[in-house]
Amino acid sequence: MKLSTESLTRSAGTDIIEAHGLVKKYGDVIALNGLDLTVPEGTILGLLGPNGAGKTTAVNILTTLLEPDSGTAIVAGADVAASPGEVRKRIGLSGQYAAVDEHLTGFENLDMIGRLYHLGKKRSMARARELLERFDLADAGDRPAKTYSGGMRRRLDLAGALVAEPPVLFLDEPTAGLDPRSRTELWAMIRDLVKRGSTLLLTTQYMEEADQLADDIVVIDHGREIAHGTADELKTMVGGERIEVSLHSEASMEDAQRVLARFSMDGLYVEGRSVTAPISGGAQTLTEALRALDFEGVKLRDVGLRRPTLDDVFLSLTGHMAEQGSKETSGSEQSETMEEAR
Amino acid sequence: MEKISYAFTDGFTIAKRNVIKIKRVPEILVAVLITPLMFVLLFGYVFGSSIDIPGGSYREFLVGGIFAMTLMFGAHFTGAGLANDMQKGIIDRFRSLPMSRSAVVFGKTASDMIYNVLSLIIMVLAGLIVGWRIHNGIGSALLGFGLLLLFAYAISWIMAYVGLLVPSPEVVNNASFMVIFPLTFIANTFVPAGNLATPLRVFAEWNPVSAVTQAARELFGNIPLGTPEPTVWPLQNPVLYTLVWVVLIIAIFAPLAVRRYTRAAAKT
Ligand SMILES: Nc1ncnc2c1ncn2[C@@H]1O[C@H](COP(=O)(O)OP(=O)(O)OP(=O)(O)O)[C@@H](O)[C@H]1O
Ligand SMILES: [Mg+2]
């Protein structure tokens, strides 16, 4: 489901990653079911999907760790099946689970990787120090990695992917298990990488992460693409922002619905004592709606401007939203439902 | 050409990593050194003094067998180490690098020889304490040590393959126990093979563990006087027979292990 041609026109440069019809089966489980991916040079593609969607399988195929049952993939000009050795020279991988050697120090880990990229002794050591500095690990660099926190390990693993300054990077759920601060820090580091000219494919389960980082997002489920577009395009698709208010008493339910219906783009969603209205205009609309509610004397217990989550994208894309749609009705019908509920 | 030189330099890099690990995880080193010490002292004192063989010392006879057995069991470090790297995703990281495809397994089996050498040194010292002696001169004894180590190296290739095949280090331990236990016991390690019941005797006579033990005993001069000459070819030519097995095992399991490494997908 291509939302627009914007992402295509943007790819006027060369495509650094080009995969067609990737299929991978594990017995009865179809991990990938005909996945296509293209990533233009110097951009970030976010591969978004829930547990078991096939993200890691796709990364493993593109990084030569796994052979697909069918389909082709060209990474940085080399064919994954025909010349995996060439691909490996041009990529860096940071897998889903930080693969650092616990008994080696941070420095030793990076130095070893440099040597295995055949950078030579001098350059490997220099790169190791440089990256420790850049990833804020200089002080811990000479301690065994088993003394590192989860966030430090993640950063060390990411640094490992950068040792040879490869033009293409694969990051499989780079911020899984990080606290919000480490996550934001890592995002900044990832943005910085692309500024330096890298092309990046990153997988994530978080809409927000894809939103923050990716130029282009492919949403997958059951090994298939179910949506493709920029973060804004995907959000528009699931209805954009919404106001969610919850009330102190049911007495003002009708007033609240009447007011919010004026701001709503598409009906209301009522559940218990809360009303949700899809809107446009963000905080400005929220302010106006609150003023109007206050004017009508509606007392609020809680109010929020809710942005679509991955759940929303999923619900809408897999069609489950349609079932809920029956609840999404106009004010008058809504009160009937309310009465039934009582 | 480039490929071969990378196999060496990358193998060296991997071996270096493993050596650092030996230094950083003294627990393994302690296990590597204590177990052989216990084996020699316990078996030497408990069995060694309770069994008499005419014309020689059972204790001296026993020591060669304990050397072979302990080195066999030591091979599981190779398998457990690789299974652990696999589990931690480190093998995946290596596989995504443009390094030689054989370096990880070659580097691992090579660096694990350090364990074997250390454990053999400890066993020799412990053996000397319990009364074991070399009777055929130091040169021939060194040949015996070399043959034992070579055999242990071959076994570590089997374990390398097993380590990459199974899902966890624990499974390697169980698997190695199941294979190595019968191999070391249905042999001449503790009793002369001739005393066993026929089916066991035939197995023991052709068992390479018997051959390497027999070779070591001959080279150390630990065969009691008056022991009947072996009647089967493997035990008449134990050095040659051991070498044949060493070559055979490495020729089969080195390619298998490398192939397994290139195919291995992480098991998480
Ligand atoms: N080695 C394997 N053997 C059997 N099934 C597998 C194997 N690897 C993956 N699968 C299955 O393939 C599907 C896709 O798995 P994959 O790891 O690619 O998902 P993912 O999107 O990375 O999920 P997560 O977010 O949990 O990491 C899942 O159903 C998984 O159970
Ligand atoms: Mg995954």
XYZ file of C-alpha atoms and ligand atoms in Angstrom:
642
model
C 0.000 0.000 0.000
C 2.006 2.990 -1.263
C 0.661 6.210 0.093
C 2.355 8.613 -2.223
C 5.099 8.858 -4.739
C 7.005 11.211 -2.521
C 9.332 8.532 -1.294
C 9.980 7.462 -4.858
C 10.893 10.899 -6.115
C 13.122 11.359 -3.124
C 15.070 8.297 -4.198
C 16.433 10.025 -7.277
C 19.901 9.054 -5.955
C 21.089 5.467 -6.116
C 19.418 2.803 -4.064
C 21.965 1.367 -1.672
C 19.749 -1.452 -0.494
C 17.481 -3.139 -2.993
C 15.603 -6.285 -2.052
C 12.932 -8.017 -4.061
C 10.502 -10.739 -3.108
C 12.328 -12.012 -0.033
C 10.816 -15.224 1.262
C 12.013 -17.199 4.263
C 10.201 -20.114 5.861
C 10.955 -21.956 9.072
C 8.941 -25.104 8.741
C 5.338 -23.943 8.816
C 6.219 -20.452 9.934
C 6.538 -17.975 7.093
C 8.948 -15.441 8.529
C 9.131 -13.396 5.314
C 6.492 -13.553 2.665
C 7.661 -11.631 -0.393
C 9.180 -8.521 1.134
C 10.513 -5.692 -1.079
C 12.746 -2.978 0.326
C 14.615 -0.082 -1.231
C 16.784 2.357 0.649
C 18.232 5.358 -1.222
C 21.745 6.506 -0.413
C 22.068 8.674 2.670
C 18.611 7.964 4.072
C 17.172 6.014 6.976
C 14.595 3.338 6.389
C 12.588 2.323 9.421
C 11.346 -1.249 9.360
C 8.470 -1.223 11.787
C 6.607 -4.248 13.058
C 5.455 -6.167 16.140
C 7.178 -9.218 17.637
C 7.611 -11.945 15.074
C 6.866 -9.687 12.105
C 10.075 -10.733 10.364
C 12.306 -7.720 11.046
C 15.321 -9.660 12.258
C 14.905 -12.208 9.484
C 15.045 -9.392 6.920
C 18.139 -7.885 8.544
C 19.808 -11.298 8.688
C 19.249 -11.872 4.987
C 20.527 -8.427 4.022
C 23.640 -8.871 6.171
C 24.410 -12.328 4.648
C 23.757 -14.197 7.893
C 20.835 -16.064 6.399
C 20.026 -17.282 2.905
C 16.512 -16.506 1.708
C 14.387 -19.302 0.233
C 13.770 -16.995 -2.690
C 14.196 -13.376 -3.654
C 17.213 -11.220 -4.386
C 19.031 -8.500 -2.542
C 21.734 -6.050 -3.578
C 23.496 -4.208 -0.796
C 26.002 -1.452 -1.607
C 26.326 -2.751 -5.135
C 27.031 -6.377 -4.237
C 24.652 -9.306 -4.475
C 23.986 -10.909 -1.109
C 23.848 -14.423 -2.564
C 26.566 -14.190 -5.226
C 29.202 -12.141 -3.401
C 28.467 -12.119 0.319
C 32.134 -11.373 1.039
C 31.892 -8.061 -0.799
C 28.699 -7.184 1.055
C 30.378 -7.840 4.403
C 33.187 -5.422 3.549
C 30.659 -2.631 3.053
C 28.249 -3.085 5.939
C 28.137 -2.714 9.681
C 25.649 -4.637 11.818
C 24.399 -4.087 15.303
C 22.124 -7.029 16.030
C 19.034 -7.198 18.181
C 20.972 -8.456 21.188
C 24.178 -6.566 21.896
C 26.919 -8.974 20.797
C 29.812 -7.725 22.853
C 32.371 -10.047 24.354
C 31.869 -9.630 28.077
C 35.350 -10.668 29.045
C 37.080 -8.226 26.735
C 37.282 -4.545 27.559
C 35.426 -2.047 25.410
C 38.711 -1.187 23.730
C 39.596 -4.818 23.073
C 36.172 -5.476 21.591
C 36.499 -2.634 19.091
C 40.159 -3.292 18.348
C 39.355 -6.938 17.575
C 36.582 -5.936 15.193
C 38.922 -3.491 13.434
C 41.475 -6.228 12.876
C 38.827 -8.582 11.560
C 37.840 -5.855 9.067
C 41.569 -5.946 8.164
C 42.210 -2.335 9.079
C 45.636 -3.205 10.458
C 46.948 -2.848 13.978
C 47.520 0.892 14.009
C 44.211 1.936 12.497
C 42.232 -0.580 14.538
C 43.617 0.790 17.772
C 43.107 4.394 16.714
C 39.512 3.720 15.607
C 38.774 1.924 18.874
C 39.896 4.920 20.962
C 38.096 7.338 18.698
C 34.790 5.461 18.907
C 35.016 4.980 22.674
C 35.368 8.736 22.918
C 32.485 9.409 20.577
C 30.126 6.998 22.313
C 30.949 8.319 25.746
C 32.743 5.162 26.811
C 36.279 6.520 27.082
C 36.360 6.211 30.874
C 35.017 2.667 30.820
C 37.070 1.651 27.781
C 39.602 -0.384 29.694
C 37.106 -2.233 31.875
C 35.732 -5.642 30.871
C 32.386 -5.173 29.127
C 30.641 -7.357 31.685
C 30.813 -4.408 34.068
C 28.860 -2.245 31.587
C 25.223 -1.249 31.950
C 22.718 -2.248 29.288
C 22.944 1.170 27.678
C 26.748 1.066 27.604
C 26.693 -2.362 25.977
C 24.284 -1.106 23.365
C 26.530 1.830 22.606
C 29.585 -0.434 22.418
C 27.743 -2.751 20.058
C 26.734 0.184 17.884
C 30.324 1.437 17.921
C 31.344 -2.036 16.719
C 29.178 -1.597 13.650
C 30.998 1.663 12.855
C 34.597 0.521 13.223
C 35.287 0.250 9.494
C 33.143 3.284 8.639
C 30.979 1.149 6.371
C 28.671 3.004 3.979
C 25.642 0.903 4.995
C 24.486 0.219 8.531
C 21.922 -2.225 9.875
C 20.605 -1.617 13.363
C 18.162 -4.183 14.708
C 16.082 -2.601 17.471
C 18.958 -0.379 18.573
C 17.131 1.131 21.538
C 15.319 -1.937 22.874
C 15.653 -2.059 26.627
C 17.084 1.436 27.028
C 15.726 4.034 29.410
C 14.224 7.170 27.840
C 17.357 9.239 28.337
C 19.705 6.688 26.767
C 17.211 6.273 23.983
C 17.214 9.981 23.178
C 21.010 10.031 23.314
C 21.246 7.100 20.948
C 18.805 8.761 18.569
C 21.077 11.788 18.426
C 24.040 9.528 17.653
C 22.124 7.767 14.898
C 21.077 11.073 13.312
C 24.679 12.148 13.417
C 25.695 9.022 11.488
C 23.426 9.817 8.614
C 24.702 13.382 8.520
C 28.100 11.858 7.863
C 26.679 10.142 4.801
C 25.763 6.640 5.987
C 22.742 4.801 4.699
C 20.820 3.101 7.426
C 18.213 0.431 7.877
C 16.838 0.262 11.365
C 14.137 -1.926 12.813
C 11.906 -0.923 15.662
C 8.664 -1.726 17.389
C 8.064 1.906 18.254
C 6.219 4.274 15.975
C 7.839 7.131 17.838
C 11.326 5.889 17.064
C 10.568 5.511 13.369
C 8.956 8.924 13.520
C 12.047 10.492 15.071
C 14.613 8.895 12.803
C 13.300 7.430 9.583
C 12.913 9.203 6.265
C 10.781 6.379 5.073
C 8.889 3.702 6.989
C 7.892 0.224 5.930
C 5.395 -1.388 8.270
C 5.471 -5.183 8.161
C 3.430 -7.928 9.720
C 3.592 -11.665 9.098
C 6.535 -11.084 6.774
C 4.645 -8.750 4.455
C 4.603 -5.029 3.876
C 1.307 -3.636 5.083
C 2.108 0.036 4.684
C 4.823 2.249 3.336
C 5.309 5.984 3.621
C 6.736 8.787 5.702
C 5.811 9.076 9.357
C 3.350 11.873 8.573
C 1.731 9.893 5.795
C 1.234 6.910 8.058
C -0.235 9.044 10.795
C -2.634 10.765 8.472
C -3.667 7.362 7.342
C -4.692 6.332 10.827
C -6.558 9.538 11.406
C -3.924 11.864 12.768
C -4.279 13.370 16.212
C -7.173 13.142 18.568
C -8.401 14.848 21.685
C -9.263 12.560 24.532
C -11.218 13.935 27.482
C -12.583 12.133 30.484
C -15.301 13.667 32.645
C -16.066 13.837 36.329
C -19.740 13.101 35.986
C -22.017 11.632 33.382
C -24.307 14.600 33.728
C -22.167 16.677 31.375
C -21.629 13.862 28.886
C -24.067 15.268 26.389
C -22.602 18.780 26.587
C -19.117 17.422 26.092
C -20.147 15.427 23.048
C -21.940 18.377 21.517
C -18.876 20.597 21.936
C -16.369 18.079 20.707
C -18.467 17.179 17.698
C -17.782 20.732 16.451
C -14.041 20.084 16.461
C -14.131 16.506 15.287
C -12.974 15.590 11.806
C -14.877 12.326 11.797
C -17.400 11.456 14.486
C -16.722 10.695 18.143
C -15.607 7.678 20.016
C -17.274 7.277 23.400
C -16.361 4.806 26.069
C -17.581 5.092 29.672
C -17.002 8.675 30.740
C -14.435 9.485 28.094
C -14.856 11.010 24.662
C -12.318 10.899 21.862
C -12.450 13.136 18.807
C -10.127 12.995 15.807
C -8.950 16.545 15.105
C -6.489 18.530 13.092
C -4.586 21.610 14.194
C -2.927 20.080 17.253
C -2.479 22.158 20.375
C -4.323 25.147 18.920
C -7.478 23.095 18.382
C -7.066 21.541 21.816
C -6.949 25.001 23.413
C -10.057 26.089 21.600
C -11.909 22.916 22.499
C -10.988 23.297 26.157
C -12.195 26.885 26.159
C -15.504 25.780 24.655
C -15.884 22.961 27.174
C -15.151 25.325 30.017
C -17.703 27.782 28.661
C -20.339 25.038 28.769
C -19.325 24.266 32.343
C -18.052 20.742 31.596
C -15.737 19.591 34.386
C -12.816 17.485 33.155
C -10.974 14.808 35.068
C -8.288 14.348 32.411
C -7.528 15.666 28.982
C -4.901 14.891 26.357
C -3.824 15.315 22.804
C -3.186 11.798 21.647
C -1.007 10.981 18.675
C -1.400 7.753 16.767
C 0.630 4.856 18.091
C 1.863 1.791 16.344
C -1.216 0.105 17.775
C -3.407 2.558 15.917
C -1.480 2.020 12.696
C -1.891 -1.678 13.133
C -5.486 -1.598 14.049
C -6.277 0.534 11.081
C -4.099 -1.389 8.639
C -5.159 -4.852 9.576
C -8.816 -3.866 9.451
C -9.611 -4.316 13.112
C -10.469 -0.624 13.262
C -13.481 -1.314 11.060
C -15.068 -3.401 13.796
C -14.526 -0.619 16.316
C -15.906 1.822 13.758
C -19.435 0.814 14.749
C -18.886 2.605 18.029
C -17.716 5.699 16.211
C -20.990 7.430 15.774
C -22.492 10.855 15.923
C -23.789 12.429 19.105
C -27.441 11.404 19.022
C -26.843 7.754 18.208
C -24.181 7.787 20.863
C -26.614 8.563 23.656
C -28.603 5.497 22.687
C -25.526 3.376 23.098
C -24.961 5.023 26.416
C -28.465 4.149 27.569
C -28.025 0.560 26.478
C -24.813 0.459 28.389
C -26.672 1.491 31.528
C 46.644 -16.042 -1.510
C 45.080 -13.145 0.345
C 42.524 -15.615 1.606
C 45.128 -17.890 3.178
C 46.995 -15.078 4.867
C 43.685 -13.763 6.257
C 42.899 -17.214 7.607
C 46.096 -16.957 9.656
C 45.856 -13.353 10.814
C 42.145 -13.631 11.619
C 42.691 -16.968 13.348
C 45.412 -15.280 15.385
C 43.080 -12.407 16.313
C 40.463 -14.903 17.508
C 43.040 -16.920 19.412
C 44.236 -13.737 21.092
C 40.684 -12.999 22.193
C 40.410 -16.467 23.711
C 43.714 -16.104 25.513
C 42.547 -12.824 27.071
C 39.492 -14.736 28.237
C 41.649 -17.400 29.881
C 43.324 -14.623 31.855
C 40.057 -12.859 32.739
C 38.072 -15.916 33.825
C 40.326 -17.616 36.357
C 37.437 -19.911 37.363
C 37.849 -21.862 34.135
C 41.571 -22.046 34.630
C 41.098 -23.354 38.149
C 38.711 -26.024 36.867
C 41.170 -26.877 34.116
C 43.944 -27.358 36.634
C 42.135 -28.835 39.644
C 40.269 -31.586 37.801
C 43.381 -33.242 36.349
C 45.127 -32.928 39.673
C 42.232 -34.642 41.444
C 41.990 -37.344 38.808
C 45.637 -38.296 39.101
C 45.769 -38.138 42.896
C 42.441 -39.910 43.494
C 42.784 -42.614 40.886
C 46.467 -42.991 41.656
C 46.034 -43.458 45.393
C 42.636 -45.187 45.496
C 42.925 -47.673 42.635
C 46.663 -47.570 42.311
C 47.260 -49.164 45.682
C 44.326 -51.580 45.695
C 45.112 -53.424 42.474
C 48.229 -55.492 41.984
C 49.698 -56.432 38.674
C 52.566 -58.832 38.534
C 55.819 -57.486 37.205
C 55.032 -53.785 37.555
C 53.191 -50.997 39.267
C 49.476 -50.553 38.518
C 49.801 -46.938 39.518
C 52.379 -46.329 36.806
C 50.220 -48.230 34.341
C 47.191 -46.164 35.302
C 48.751 -42.719 34.842
C 48.931 -42.960 31.017
C 45.212 -43.791 30.963
C 44.341 -40.873 33.190
C 46.309 -38.518 30.932
C 44.307 -39.689 27.915
C 40.962 -39.557 29.717
C 41.476 -36.094 31.203
C 42.586 -34.597 27.903
C 39.525 -36.094 26.219
C 37.208 -34.502 28.776
C 39.061 -31.193 28.377
C 37.884 -30.991 24.761
C 34.428 -29.971 25.890
C 35.761 -26.482 26.679
C 36.048 -25.928 22.939
C 32.454 -26.952 22.290
C 31.018 -25.138 25.293
C 32.916 -21.961 24.380
C 31.595 -21.955 20.822
C 28.030 -22.755 21.928
C 28.262 -19.869 24.356
C 29.492 -17.461 21.659
C 26.662 -18.622 19.467
C 24.100 -18.055 22.193
C 25.443 -14.575 22.928
C 25.238 -13.581 19.241
C 29.009 -13.155 19.007
C 29.233 -15.718 16.216
C 26.669 -13.655 14.283
C 28.767 -10.576 14.702
C 31.816 -12.473 13.389
C 29.791 -13.826 10.499
C 28.813 -10.317 9.461
C 32.482 -9.279 9.250
C 34.639 -9.707 6.134
C 36.934 -12.093 8.004
C 38.113 -15.550 7.017
C 35.338 -18.114 7.398
C 37.584 -20.683 9.024
C 39.290 -18.336 11.484
C 36.825 -18.628 14.357
C 36.996 -22.417 14.637
C 40.730 -22.649 13.906
C 41.507 -19.871 16.374
C 39.354 -21.516 19.017
C 40.779 -25.037 18.717
C 44.310 -23.631 18.606
C 43.950 -21.431 21.678
C 42.237 -24.191 23.651
C 45.467 -26.182 23.320
C 46.740 -23.927 26.098
C 44.284 -25.632 28.460
C 45.479 -29.043 27.354
C 49.155 -28.182 27.773
C 48.548 -26.735 31.243
C 46.450 -29.666 32.311
C 49.089 -32.102 31.057
C 51.830 -30.281 32.960
C 49.776 -30.477 36.163
C 49.092 -34.157 35.588
C 52.769 -34.923 35.000
C 53.686 -33.208 38.255
C 50.884 -34.977 40.136
C 51.896 -38.242 38.501
C 55.448 -37.815 39.722
C 54.077 -37.249 43.235
C 52.072 -40.490 43.237
C 55.073 -42.446 42.062
C 54.779 -42.501 38.283
C 58.130 -42.438 36.474
C 59.464 -42.169 32.939
C 61.641 -45.159 32.091
C 62.476 -44.723 28.414
C 64.264 -41.402 28.439
C 62.991 -37.873 28.122
C 62.971 -37.793 24.313
C 60.594 -40.676 23.993
C 58.419 -39.279 26.813
C 58.152 -35.957 24.962
C 56.941 -37.877 21.924
C 54.313 -39.442 24.171
C 53.155 -36.029 25.420
C 53.074 -34.725 21.856
C 50.938 -37.627 20.709
C 48.497 -37.153 23.614
C 48.156 -33.441 22.820
C 47.697 -34.101 19.130
C 44.941 -36.570 19.909
C 43.274 -34.059 22.254
C 43.474 -31.459 19.487
C 41.647 -33.799 17.112
C 38.924 -34.461 19.698
C 38.483 -30.701 20.189
C 37.470 -30.496 16.507
C 34.657 -32.952 17.147
C 33.559 -30.813 20.068
C 33.843 -27.627 17.989
C 31.375 -29.116 15.552
C 29.058 -30.237 18.349
C 29.273 -26.800 19.972
C 28.065 -25.097 16.799
C 25.336 -27.686 16.322
C 23.578 -27.638 19.671
C 21.614 -24.801 21.277
C 23.558 -24.259 24.497
C 26.786 -24.923 26.407
C 24.869 -27.205 28.793
C 23.910 -29.465 25.925
C 27.558 -29.621 24.877
C 28.452 -30.832 28.343
C 25.829 -33.569 28.224
C 26.698 -34.583 24.688
C 30.407 -34.726 25.389
C 29.780 -36.763 28.508
C 27.691 -39.266 26.559
C 30.355 -39.721 23.913
C 33.564 -39.376 25.868
C 32.565 -41.433 28.888
C 32.076 -44.750 27.057
C 35.008 -44.050 24.758
C 37.397 -43.587 27.652
C 36.048 -46.429 29.768
C 35.642 -49.150 27.153
C 39.340 -48.973 26.526
C 42.597 -49.955 28.179
C 42.681 -46.769 30.236
C 42.053 -48.494 33.570
C 42.488 -52.190 32.872
C 44.315 -54.044 30.094
C 41.893 -54.546 27.196
C 42.563 -58.310 27.178
C 40.656 -58.784 30.445
C 37.326 -57.518 29.063
C 34.354 -59.582 27.829
C 34.572 -60.267 24.088
C 32.346 -57.560 22.533
C 33.777 -54.932 24.857
C 37.262 -56.282 24.213
C 36.936 -55.909 20.447
C 35.616 -52.368 20.868
C 38.423 -51.553 23.281
C 41.079 -53.008 20.993
C 40.020 -50.837 18.056
C 39.178 -47.801 20.164
C 41.655 -45.007 19.352
C 41.673 -44.031 23.023
C 43.248 -47.431 23.738
C 45.823 -46.832 21.045
C 46.879 -43.425 22.282
C 47.036 -44.768 25.835
C 49.057 -47.795 24.723
C 51.402 -45.530 22.752
C 51.901 -43.230 25.727
C 52.604 -46.168 28.055
C 55.139 -47.621 25.648
C 56.852 -44.275 25.158
C 56.961 -43.648 28.913
C 58.092 -47.245 29.572
C 55.049 -48.006 31.753
C 54.113 -51.425 30.369
C 54.659 -53.932 33.207
C 57.157 -56.692 32.555
C 55.553 -59.904 31.452
C 52.485 -58.222 29.949
C 51.442 -60.333 26.956
C 52.136 -58.740 23.563
C 49.018 -57.188 22.009
C 47.398 -59.431 19.435
C 45.595 -56.797 17.349
C 47.117 -54.453 14.827
C 45.983 -51.151 16.432
C 47.668 -51.994 19.709
C 50.738 -53.436 17.972
C 51.157 -50.148 16.070
C 49.596 -47.681 18.502
C 51.485 -44.588 17.337
C 50.628 -45.094 13.697
C 47.031 -46.050 14.492
C 46.611 -42.927 16.655
C 48.029 -40.706 13.921
C 45.629 -42.235 11.391
C 42.720 -41.348 13.677
C 44.024 -37.841 14.291
C 44.236 -37.191 10.551
C 40.862 -38.804 9.930
C 39.056 -36.881 12.660
C 40.486 -33.520 11.613
C 39.862 -34.234 7.922
C 36.210 -34.933 8.667
C 35.370 -32.539 11.474
C 37.339 -29.435 10.474
C 35.361 -28.973 7.223
C 32.131 -29.913 9.009
C 32.737 -27.359 11.744
C 33.682 -24.604 9.284
C 30.629 -25.375 7.179
C 28.435 -25.358 10.233
C 29.906 -21.985 11.224
C 29.106 -20.454 7.844
C 25.511 -21.703 8.043
C 24.895 -21.181 11.722
C 21.963 -18.967 12.477
C 21.717 -17.499 15.933
C 19.551 -19.472 18.310
C 17.860 -17.016 20.558
N 15.559 -20.003 13.722
C 14.208 -19.988 13.658
N 13.508 -21.131 13.693
C 12.162 -21.127 13.621
N 11.420 -20.026 13.516
C 12.043 -18.851 13.478
C 13.467 -18.763 13.548
N 13.822 -17.460 13.489
C 12.663 -16.772 13.384
N 11.599 -17.592 13.379
C 10.189 -17.182 13.261
O 10.070 -16.302 12.182
C 9.193 -15.235 12.497
C 9.889 -13.916 12.311
O 10.917 -13.796 13.275
P 11.841 -12.514 13.418
O 12.867 -12.825 14.439
O 12.325 -12.096 12.081
O 10.811 -11.448 13.972
P 11.085 -9.979 14.503
O 10.212 -9.069 13.726
O 12.534 -9.678 14.512
O 10.517 -10.071 15.974
P 11.041 -9.393 17.341
O 10.457 -8.028 17.384
O 10.453 -10.254 18.394
O 12.522 -9.408 17.318
C 8.709 -15.495 13.907
O 7.453 -16.115 13.839
C 9.736 -16.428 14.481
O 9.148 -17.285 15.413
Mg 13.903 -9.237 15.942
